[in-house]
Short mmCIF file of C-alpha atoms in Angstrom, two decimals:
data_model
loop_
_atom_site.label_atom_id
_atom_site.label_comp_id
_atom_site.label_asym_id
_atom_site.label_seq_id
_atom_site.Cartn_x
_atom_site.Cartn_y
_atom_site.Cartn_z
CA UNK A 1 -21.10 -20.58 25.21
CA UNK A 2 -18.83 -21.69 28.00
CA UNK A 3 -17.79 -18.89 30.30
CA UNK A 4 -15.21 -21.18 31.88
CA UNK A 5 -13.40 -21.89 28.62
CA UNK A 6 -10.13 -20.03 28.28
CA UNK A 7 -9.72 -18.52 24.82
CA UNK A 8 -6.60 -16.44 25.28
CA UNK A 9 -4.04 -16.91 27.98
CA UNK A 10 -1.30 -14.37 28.52
CA UNK A 11 1.46 -15.48 30.88
CA UNK A 12 4.02 -13.03 32.23
CA UNK A 13 4.74 -11.29 28.93
CA UNK A 14 7.28 -8.48 28.66
CA UNK A 15 8.18 -6.39 25.67
CA UNK A 16 10.67 -3.56 25.26
CA UNK A 17 11.68 -1.16 22.53
CA UNK A 18 15.17 0.38 22.83
CA UNK A 19 15.58 -0.43 26.51
CA UNK A 20 12.18 1.04 27.27
CA UNK A 21 9.90 -1.53 28.88
CA UNK A 22 6.54 -1.15 27.17
CA UNK A 23 4.99 -4.25 28.69
CA UNK A 24 6.29 -5.52 32.00
CA UNK A 25 5.19 -8.93 33.25
CA UNK A 26 1.58 -8.90 32.09
CA UNK A 27 -0.69 -11.86 32.77
CA UNK A 28 -4.31 -12.06 31.73
CA UNK A 29 -6.82 -14.76 30.87
CA UNK A 30 -9.69 -14.15 28.50
CA UNK A 31 -12.69 -16.47 28.75
CA UNK A 32 -15.17 -17.27 26.05
CA UNK A 33 -17.79 -14.57 25.60
CA UNK A 34 -15.93 -12.16 27.81
CA UNK A 35 -15.52 -8.50 26.88
CA UNK A 36 -12.42 -6.91 28.30
CA UNK A 37 -11.82 -3.21 27.88
CA UNK A 38 -8.28 -1.97 28.27
CA UNK A 39 -7.83 1.66 29.23
CA UNK A 40 -4.85 3.75 30.21
CA UNK A 41 -2.87 6.84 29.29
CA UNK A 42 -1.18 7.12 25.88
CA UNK A 43 2.01 5.14 25.64
CA UNK A 44 1.01 2.76 28.42
CA UNK A 45 1.42 -0.25 26.13
CA UNK A 46 -2.24 -0.92 25.22
CA UNK A 47 -1.66 -1.16 21.49
CA UNK A 48 1.54 -3.15 21.91
CA UNK A 49 -0.34 -5.62 24.10
CA UNK A 50 -2.96 -6.19 21.38
CA UNK A 51 -0.28 -6.52 18.71
CA UNK A 52 1.47 -9.21 20.75
CA UNK A 53 -1.78 -11.14 20.98
CA UNK A 54 -1.95 -11.85 17.24
CA UNK A 55 1.77 -12.07 16.68
CA UNK A 56 2.35 -8.75 14.95
CA UNK A 57 4.95 -8.13 17.65
CA UNK A 58 7.16 -10.71 19.29
CA UNK A 59 7.21 -10.85 23.06
CA UNK A 60 10.63 -10.70 24.71
CA UNK A 61 9.53 -12.84 27.61
CA UNK A 62 6.54 -14.92 28.60
CA UNK A 63 3.92 -16.67 26.49
CA UNK A 64 0.66 -15.99 24.71
CA UNK A 65 -1.62 -18.95 24.10
CA UNK A 66 -4.66 -19.16 21.88
CA UNK A 67 -6.30 -22.33 23.11
CA UNK A 68 -3.41 -24.79 23.07
CA UNK A 69 -1.28 -22.93 20.51
CA UNK A 70 1.56 -20.53 21.20
CA UNK A 71 1.20 -17.15 19.51
CA UNK A 72 4.46 -15.68 18.25
CA UNK A 73 5.51 -14.20 14.89
CA UNK A 74 8.20 -16.86 14.56
CA UNK A 75 5.99 -19.94 14.99
CA UNK A 76 5.36 -21.81 11.77
CA UNK A 77 1.58 -21.77 11.88
CA UNK A 78 1.24 -18.10 12.80
CA UNK A 79 -0.99 -17.40 9.78
CA UNK A 80 -3.29 -20.22 10.90
CA UNK A 81 -3.46 -18.67 14.36
CA UNK A 82 -4.13 -15.18 12.99
CA UNK A 83 -7.12 -16.55 11.08
CA UNK A 84 -8.66 -17.29 14.47
CA UNK A 85 -7.98 -13.81 15.85
CA UNK A 86 -9.72 -10.82 14.29
CA UNK A 87 -8.08 -7.42 14.58
CA UNK A 88 -9.43 -3.99 13.73
CA UNK A 89 -7.02 -1.07 13.63
CA UNK A 90 -7.36 2.61 14.46
CA UNK A 91 -6.86 3.76 10.86
CA UNK A 92 -9.25 1.12 9.34
CA UNK A 93 -6.76 0.28 6.55
CA UNK A 94 -9.05 -1.20 4.00
CA UNK A 95 -7.26 -2.19 0.79
CA UNK A 96 -7.72 0.90 -1.41
CA UNK A 97 -7.66 -0.97 -4.74
CA UNK A 98 -10.52 -3.27 -3.82
CA UNK A 99 -14.23 -2.59 -3.44
CA UNK A 100 -15.82 -2.97 -0.02
CA UNK A 101 -17.18 -6.40 -0.95
CA UNK A 102 -13.77 -7.51 -2.29
CA UNK A 103 -12.08 -6.22 0.86
CA UNK A 104 -14.37 -8.42 2.92
CA UNK A 105 -14.21 -11.54 0.74
CA UNK A 106 -10.47 -11.59 -0.04
CA UNK A 107 -9.18 -13.41 3.04
CA UNK A 108 -11.98 -16.01 3.37
CA UNK A 109 -11.44 -16.98 -0.27
CA UNK A 110 -7.65 -16.87 -0.40
CA UNK A 111 -6.82 -18.00 3.13
CA UNK A 112 -9.71 -20.25 4.12
CA UNK A 113 -10.35 -21.40 0.52
CA UNK A 114 -14.08 -20.95 0.89
CA UNK A 115 -16.35 -20.84 -2.16
CA UNK A 116 -17.01 -17.43 -3.69
CA UNK A 117 -20.79 -17.82 -3.69
CA UNK A 118 -20.93 -18.77 -0.03
CA UNK A 119 -18.51 -16.00 1.01
CA UNK A 120 -20.34 -13.38 -1.03
CA UNK A 121 -23.62 -14.33 0.57
CA UNK A 122 -22.22 -14.10 4.08
CA UNK A 123 -20.42 -10.83 3.27
CA UNK A 124 -23.65 -9.29 2.02
CA UNK A 125 -25.50 -10.35 5.16
CA UNK A 126 -22.83 -8.93 7.44
CA UNK A 127 -22.54 -5.69 5.48
CA UNK A 128 -26.29 -5.30 5.62
CA UNK A 129 -26.23 -5.79 9.37
CA UNK A 130 -23.80 -2.87 9.76
CA UNK A 131 -25.79 -0.73 7.31
CA UNK A 132 -23.43 -0.88 4.34
CA UNK A 133 -25.54 -2.72 1.74
CA UNK A 134 -25.52 0.28 -0.53
CA UNK A 135 -21.74 0.65 -0.39
CA UNK A 136 -20.69 -2.87 -1.36
CA UNK A 137 -19.43 -2.10 -4.84
CA UNK A 138 -17.82 1.21 -3.90
CA UNK A 139 -14.15 1.80 -3.15
CA UNK A 140 -12.89 2.74 0.32
CA UNK A 141 -12.09 6.32 -0.77
CA UNK A 142 -15.81 6.87 -1.47
CA UNK A 143 -16.78 6.07 2.12
CA UNK A 144 -16.71 8.13 5.29
CA UNK A 145 -14.38 7.19 8.13
CA UNK A 146 -17.18 5.58 10.12
CA UNK A 147 -18.34 3.54 7.14
CA UNK A 148 -14.79 2.39 6.46
CA UNK A 149 -14.36 1.30 10.06
CA UNK A 150 -17.62 -0.66 9.97
CA UNK A 151 -16.43 -2.38 6.78
CA UNK A 152 -13.12 -3.19 8.49
CA UNK A 153 -15.03 -4.82 11.35
CA UNK A 154 -16.97 -6.95 8.87
CA UNK A 155 -13.70 -7.89 7.17
CA UNK A 156 -12.50 -9.29 10.49
CA UNK A 157 -15.84 -10.93 11.37
CA UNK A 158 -16.20 -12.95 8.20
CA UNK A 159 -13.17 -15.02 9.19
CA UNK A 160 -15.23 -16.33 12.17
CA UNK A 161 -12.53 -15.43 14.69
CA UNK A 162 -12.60 -16.84 18.21
CA UNK A 163 -11.62 -13.49 19.62
CA UNK A 164 -11.76 -9.92 18.30
CA UNK A 165 -9.16 -7.26 19.06
CA UNK A 166 -10.12 -3.60 18.66
CA UNK A 167 -7.26 -1.11 18.75
CA UNK A 168 -8.69 2.38 19.39
CA UNK A 169 -11.06 1.94 16.48
CA UNK A 170 -12.82 5.26 16.99
CA UNK A 171 -9.77 7.41 17.76
CA UNK A 172 -9.28 8.58 14.17
CA UNK A 173 -12.96 9.32 13.55
CA UNK A 174 -14.85 12.57 13.58
CA UNK A 175 -17.05 12.76 16.69
CA UNK A 176 -20.32 12.32 14.81
CA UNK A 177 -19.10 9.02 13.36
CA UNK A 178 -17.94 7.47 16.62
CA UNK A 179 -21.43 6.39 17.62
CA UNK A 180 -22.18 4.33 14.49
CA UNK A 181 -19.03 2.27 15.03
CA UNK A 182 -19.64 1.79 18.75
CA UNK A 183 -23.19 0.65 17.97
CA UNK A 184 -21.80 -2.10 15.76
CA UNK A 185 -19.56 -3.21 18.62
CA UNK A 186 -22.47 -3.19 21.07
CA UNK A 187 -24.34 -5.40 18.62
CA UNK A 188 -21.38 -7.80 18.63
CA UNK A 189 -21.45 -7.82 22.42
CA UNK A 190 -25.08 -8.92 22.34
CA UNK A 191 -23.98 -11.85 20.14
CA UNK A 192 -21.69 -12.96 22.98
CA UNK A 193 -18.47 -12.43 21.05
CA UNK A 194 -15.17 -12.60 22.88
CA UNK A 195 -13.57 -9.19 22.58
CA UNK A 196 -10.58 -7.19 23.77
CA UNK A 197 -11.14 -3.50 23.27
CA UNK A 198 -8.66 -0.67 23.67
CA UNK A 199 -10.55 2.60 23.80
CA UNK A 200 -10.67 6.13 25.15
CA UNK A 201 -14.48 6.24 25.10
CA UNK A 202 -15.11 5.86 28.83
CA UNK A 203 -18.91 5.84 28.70
CA UNK A 204 -18.77 3.14 26.07
CA UNK A 205 -16.22 1.16 28.06
CA UNK A 206 -18.47 1.22 31.08
CA UNK A 207 -21.46 0.06 29.04
CA UNK A 208 -19.82 -2.79 27.17
CA UNK A 209 -17.16 -4.18 29.50
CA UNK A 210 -17.36 -7.29 31.64
CA UNK A 211 -13.95 -6.42 32.98
CA UNK A 212 -11.86 -3.28 32.82
CA UNK A 213 -8.08 -3.48 32.76
CA UNK A 214 -6.24 -0.30 33.66
CA UNK A 215 -2.78 -0.34 32.17
CA UNK A 216 -0.11 2.15 33.18
CA UNK A 217 3.63 2.08 32.63
CA UNK A 218 3.45 -1.41 31.15
CA UNK A 219 1.74 -2.90 34.24
CA UNK A 220 -1.79 -3.97 34.92
CA UNK A 221 -2.64 -1.54 37.71
CA UNK A 222 -6.29 -2.53 38.07
CA UNK A 223 -8.39 -5.42 36.92
CA UNK A 224 -11.96 -4.92 38.09
CA UNK A 225 -15.57 -4.89 37.00
CA UNK A 226 -16.66 -1.67 35.29
CA UNK A 227 -19.09 -0.51 37.97
CA UNK A 228 -16.34 -0.61 40.54
CA UNK A 229 -13.62 0.82 38.33
CA UNK A 230 -15.56 3.86 37.16
CA UNK A 231 -17.12 4.75 40.52
CA UNK A 232 -14.55 3.63 43.07
CA UNK A 233 -11.18 2.95 41.51
CA UNK A 234 -8.83 1.16 43.87
CA UNK A 235 -5.70 3.10 43.03
CA UNK A 236 -4.67 6.73 42.89
CA UNK A 237 -3.32 6.36 39.41
CA UNK A 238 -6.67 5.13 38.09
CA UNK A 239 -8.47 7.95 39.87
CA UNK A 240 -6.13 10.52 38.34
CA UNK A 241 -6.56 8.95 34.91
CA UNK A 242 -10.36 9.01 35.16
CA UNK A 243 -10.28 12.60 36.32
CA UNK A 244 -8.73 13.64 32.99
CA UNK A 245 -12.10 12.85 31.40
CA UNK A 246 -14.21 15.01 33.70
CA UNK A 247 -14.39 18.75 34.01
CA UNK A 248 -15.44 20.92 36.91
CA UNK A 249 -17.91 23.70 36.26
CA UNK A 250 -16.14 26.95 35.63
CA UNK A 251 -16.81 29.48 38.38
CA UNK A 252 -16.31 32.87 36.83
CA UNK A 253 -14.85 35.69 38.90
CA UNK A 254 -17.29 38.52 39.32
CA UNK B 1 4.42 24.79 -48.33
CA UNK B 2 6.59 21.79 -49.07
CA UNK B 3 4.03 19.10 -48.23
CA UNK B 4 3.87 17.98 -51.89
CA UNK B 5 7.29 16.37 -51.50
CA UNK B 6 5.80 13.75 -49.21
CA UNK B 7 3.76 12.32 -52.07
CA UNK B 8 6.76 11.94 -54.34
CA UNK B 9 8.15 8.41 -54.67
CA UNK B 10 8.55 6.58 -51.36
CA UNK B 11 9.17 9.70 -49.26
CA UNK B 12 6.25 9.28 -46.88
CA UNK B 13 6.91 5.56 -46.51
CA UNK B 14 10.51 6.40 -45.56
CA UNK B 15 9.31 8.77 -42.86
CA UNK B 16 7.04 6.07 -41.47
CA UNK B 17 9.88 3.57 -41.56
CA UNK B 18 11.97 6.04 -39.58
CA UNK B 19 9.17 6.34 -37.07
CA UNK B 20 9.05 2.55 -36.90
CA UNK B 21 12.75 2.43 -36.00
CA UNK B 22 12.28 5.05 -33.29
CA UNK B 23 9.31 3.17 -31.82
CA UNK B 24 11.07 -0.19 -31.97
CA UNK B 25 14.12 1.10 -30.11
CA UNK B 26 12.07 2.91 -27.48
CA UNK B 27 9.68 -0.01 -26.91
CA UNK B 28 12.47 -2.57 -26.49
CA UNK B 29 14.26 -0.17 -24.12
CA UNK B 30 11.06 0.42 -22.14
CA UNK B 31 10.54 -3.32 -21.79
CA UNK B 32 14.09 -3.86 -20.53
CA UNK B 33 13.85 -0.81 -18.24
CA UNK B 34 10.63 -2.01 -16.62
CA UNK B 35 12.01 -5.46 -15.81
CA UNK B 36 15.42 -4.23 -14.58
CA UNK B 37 13.84 -1.19 -12.90
CA UNK B 38 11.56 -3.43 -10.82
CA UNK B 39 14.56 -5.41 -9.63
CA UNK B 40 16.63 -2.27 -8.95
CA UNK B 41 13.74 -0.52 -7.16
CA UNK B 42 13.10 -3.54 -4.94
CA UNK B 43 16.81 -3.73 -4.07
CA UNK B 44 16.90 0.00 -3.29
CA UNK B 45 13.91 -0.26 -0.97
CA UNK B 46 15.81 -2.76 1.19
CA UNK B 47 18.00 0.08 2.53
CA UNK B 48 21.19 -1.95 2.36
CA UNK B 49 24.00 0.64 2.72
CA UNK B 50 26.14 -0.78 -0.12
CA UNK B 51 23.21 -0.94 -2.53
CA UNK B 52 22.14 2.56 -1.49
CA UNK B 53 25.56 4.06 -2.30
CA UNK B 54 25.94 2.19 -5.60
CA UNK B 55 22.44 3.02 -6.78
CA UNK B 56 22.91 6.65 -5.73
CA UNK B 57 26.04 6.89 -7.91
CA UNK B 58 24.27 5.17 -10.80
CA UNK B 59 21.26 7.49 -10.58
CA UNK B 60 23.48 10.56 -10.40
CA UNK B 61 25.43 9.50 -13.50
CA UNK B 62 22.19 9.06 -15.41
CA UNK B 63 20.83 12.43 -14.23
CA UNK B 64 24.01 14.36 -14.96
CA UNK B 65 25.18 12.83 -18.25
CA UNK B 66 23.43 13.98 -21.42
CA UNK B 67 22.02 10.98 -23.29
CA UNK B 68 24.00 12.02 -26.34
CA UNK B 69 27.31 11.67 -24.48
CA UNK B 70 26.28 8.21 -23.30
CA UNK B 71 25.42 7.28 -26.88
CA UNK B 72 28.83 8.43 -28.10
CA UNK B 73 30.64 6.56 -25.33
CA UNK B 74 28.90 3.31 -26.08
CA UNK B 75 28.91 3.56 -29.86
CA UNK B 76 32.28 5.19 -30.59
CA UNK B 77 34.16 4.77 -27.31
CA UNK B 78 33.64 1.06 -26.63
CA UNK B 79 34.64 0.00 -30.12
CA UNK B 80 38.02 1.77 -29.87
CA UNK B 81 38.91 1.03 -26.26
CA UNK B 82 37.62 -2.50 -25.85
CA UNK B 83 37.72 -3.58 -29.42
CA UNK B 84 34.05 -4.55 -29.39
CA UNK B 85 31.89 -3.24 -32.15
CA UNK B 86 28.37 -2.63 -30.94
CA UNK B 87 25.88 -1.99 -33.74
CA UNK B 88 24.17 1.41 -33.68
CA UNK B 89 20.70 0.11 -32.76
CA UNK B 90 22.09 -2.06 -29.99
CA UNK B 91 24.07 0.92 -28.66
CA UNK B 92 20.90 2.99 -28.62
CA UNK B 93 19.01 0.25 -26.77
CA UNK B 94 21.83 -0.10 -24.22
CA UNK B 95 21.90 3.64 -23.50
CA UNK B 96 18.13 4.00 -23.35
CA UNK B 97 17.82 1.00 -21.05
CA UNK B 98 20.64 2.31 -18.86
CA UNK B 99 18.71 5.55 -18.52
CA UNK B 100 15.25 3.95 -18.23
CA UNK B 101 16.31 1.41 -15.61
CA UNK B 102 17.54 4.21 -13.36
CA UNK B 103 14.29 6.15 -13.69
CA UNK B 104 12.07 3.08 -13.33
CA UNK B 105 14.09 1.90 -10.35
CA UNK B 106 13.56 5.21 -8.64
CA UNK B 107 9.82 5.10 -9.41
CA UNK B 108 9.47 1.54 -8.12
CA UNK B 109 11.38 2.40 -4.94
CA UNK B 110 9.14 5.43 -4.39
CA UNK B 111 5.98 3.34 -4.87
CA UNK B 112 7.23 0.59 -2.58
CA UNK B 113 8.05 2.85 0.34
CA UNK B 114 4.81 4.79 -0.14
CA UNK B 115 2.72 1.74 0.83
CA UNK B 116 2.21 2.14 4.58
CA UNK B 117 3.33 -0.62 6.94
CA UNK B 118 -0.23 -0.98 8.24
CA UNK B 119 -1.35 -2.28 4.83
CA UNK B 120 0.98 -5.23 5.30
CA UNK B 121 -0.12 -5.66 8.90
CA UNK B 122 -3.84 -5.60 8.21
CA UNK B 123 -3.26 -8.28 5.61
CA UNK B 124 -1.19 -10.39 8.02
CA UNK B 125 -3.88 -9.91 10.66
CA UNK B 126 -6.34 -11.58 8.28
CA UNK B 127 -4.14 -14.67 8.21
CA UNK B 128 -2.56 -13.90 4.84
CA UNK B 129 1.01 -15.08 4.55
CA UNK B 130 3.73 -12.86 3.13
CA UNK B 131 3.48 -14.16 -0.44
CA UNK B 132 -0.30 -13.67 -0.54
CA UNK B 133 0.05 -10.23 0.99
CA UNK B 134 2.37 -9.18 -1.83
CA UNK B 135 0.29 -10.87 -4.52
CA UNK B 136 -3.15 -9.55 -3.56
CA UNK B 137 -2.49 -6.41 -1.53
CA UNK B 138 0.88 -4.77 -2.17
CA UNK B 139 1.77 -5.45 -5.81
CA UNK B 140 -1.65 -4.46 -7.24
CA UNK B 141 -1.35 -1.13 -5.43
CA UNK B 142 2.18 -0.59 -6.70
CA UNK B 143 1.21 -1.35 -10.28
CA UNK B 144 -1.65 1.13 -10.12
CA UNK B 145 0.74 3.85 -9.01
CA UNK B 146 3.48 2.79 -11.38
CA UNK B 147 1.68 2.55 -14.71
CA UNK B 148 0.82 6.24 -15.15
CA UNK B 149 4.35 7.19 -14.10
CA UNK B 150 6.04 4.74 -16.43
CA UNK B 151 3.86 5.82 -19.36
CA UNK B 152 5.28 9.27 -18.88
CA UNK B 153 8.76 7.73 -19.16
CA UNK B 154 7.72 5.99 -22.41
CA UNK B 155 6.73 9.24 -24.11
CA UNK B 156 9.97 10.89 -23.03
CA UNK B 157 11.92 7.97 -24.47
CA UNK B 158 10.11 8.18 -27.78
CA UNK B 159 10.91 11.88 -28.02
CA UNK B 160 14.54 11.36 -27.09
CA UNK B 161 15.05 8.84 -29.92
CA UNK B 162 15.59 11.89 -32.12
CA UNK B 163 19.16 11.87 -30.73
CA UNK B 164 20.05 8.49 -32.16
CA UNK B 165 20.52 9.88 -35.63
CA UNK B 166 23.82 11.17 -34.24
CA UNK B 167 25.16 7.61 -34.31
CA UNK B 168 23.91 7.01 -37.81
CA UNK B 169 20.49 5.47 -37.28
CA UNK B 170 17.91 6.60 -39.80
CA UNK B 171 14.96 7.29 -37.56
CA UNK B 172 12.12 9.64 -38.43
CA UNK B 173 14.02 12.91 -38.01
CA UNK B 174 17.02 11.68 -40.02
CA UNK B 175 14.71 10.32 -42.73
CA UNK B 176 13.11 13.76 -42.85
CA UNK B 177 16.49 15.45 -43.23
CA UNK B 178 17.43 13.13 -46.06
CA UNK B 179 14.20 13.92 -47.89
CA UNK B 180 14.86 17.63 -47.43
CA UNK B 181 18.44 17.31 -48.75
CA UNK B 182 17.23 15.52 -51.87
CA UNK B 183 14.43 17.94 -52.68
CA UNK B 184 15.81 21.33 -51.65
CA UNK B 185 16.33 22.55 -55.22
CA UNK B 186 12.96 21.54 -56.66
CA UNK B 187 10.79 22.62 -53.72
CA UNK B 188 12.24 25.48 -51.67
CA UNK B 189 9.73 25.09 -48.78
CA UNK B 190 10.40 21.41 -48.29
CA UNK B 191 11.95 21.92 -44.84
CA UNK B 192 8.73 23.29 -43.38
CA UNK B 193 6.52 20.61 -44.89
CA UNK B 194 8.71 17.72 -43.79
CA UNK B 195 9.47 18.93 -40.27
CA UNK B 196 5.82 19.80 -39.71
CA UNK B 197 4.96 16.25 -40.72
CA UNK B 198 7.60 14.86 -38.37
CA UNK B 199 6.13 16.98 -35.59
CA UNK B 200 2.68 15.61 -36.36
CA UNK B 201 3.93 12.02 -36.33
CA UNK B 202 5.50 12.43 -32.89
CA UNK B 203 2.30 14.02 -31.70
CA UNK B 204 0.12 11.24 -33.08
CA UNK B 205 2.20 8.66 -31.22
CA UNK B 206 2.74 10.44 -27.90
CA UNK B 207 -0.61 12.14 -27.43
CA UNK B 208 -2.73 8.96 -27.11
CA UNK B 209 -0.14 7.52 -24.72
CA UNK B 210 -0.22 10.53 -22.45
CA UNK B 211 -4.04 10.59 -22.59
CA UNK B 212 -4.05 6.95 -21.51
CA UNK B 213 -1.81 7.84 -18.58
CA UNK B 214 -4.13 10.66 -17.55
CA UNK B 215 -7.13 8.35 -17.78
CA UNK B 216 -5.50 5.62 -15.68
CA UNK B 217 -4.34 8.13 -13.11
CA UNK B 218 -7.88 9.43 -12.71
CA UNK B 219 -9.41 5.98 -12.57
CA UNK B 220 -7.05 4.62 -9.97
CA UNK B 221 -6.41 7.66 -7.82
#
């Protein structure tokens, strides 16, 4: 573990859709073992930012580097680069025609050309760690949302990525299933994984983050440590945003 | 009841031969339709405006025109106008494939656009290139959706082969009619016996196929 080592480097990236600037001159460096939580109102560009980081979207301007390599959908070795970046989506998106075990083992076998026996063994270990041993030979439709999302995390982990991107992974889940997924992510944090997490779970963000990025209108408005951000945000916009998560006690008229 | 006629001479064999002709024509047409339909469906899913208009016209023609009219055009019409003489069985295969390709194409297009974009993306995110994504993620899902639907098309094609006797092919229904013609005087109930047998033969062929489709649909849903 080398906290000085730069894993991802984002330099002045901009991205627009139909003249609307979704990302506007964003720069950010992610160090090894660092956990960055990105928060902000809907439509602020959080998801687009993550999608640019593994080349699912092209940036209009600026550069994204993974180590020494440029990340962009048009570079020749983009699939090689994506192997090194794990991404988990909001809607889990397991492959419905494959069992949970097959979902997890497909990419290591077909992309990394690893041996079936070795991949199966690692898959079983990882699935056990997230509490899915009993579900290995079942199909995604037989699992709950939380179970599917845990399987999707394992599917990303087995590729041994250098950095993990989580795009609102609990947003589509029923409230009682949010916890089980967040617990898996807290476990990953204890293993010193490098992670970028987009989330609306503020208590979770505060607990897991080394740094909190507040994104609004395509800009990084704040970049601070969680203690500071959640108690004394520097900007008005952050304060307003955080206030949307708290409620005052209702004083009834008598 | 007229069933006794079936055991006279080669009558029952002739019915089975007729059924064989019907099955041969429908199976060849299904094979052609699946291959061409896959190509057509893929082209249609590209949303190219020219392809969209052309395929729309093609599909409309197939939906509007009765198969019998198409059969007559190909079998009688082409020989007069263009001076080419297409044999009856070939005409039947052309018309059935023309029809089947349109239906298969529409099914393939529907299956293709029903696979959400995020399925492609989550495969790309795992480092799978486009060809692997299609091979391991997209095509297996399409086939699972397509097979039950295309089996339904197969049974409809088998049933519709009863029309091809209009261009002189002796399939099972025509064979039945010939047997009835020949035996009307000696056994007055022959029509019932023979047509009931024809009904049973169609049933014996189509029922297992439609059961298979139901089974696959359940298994893969």
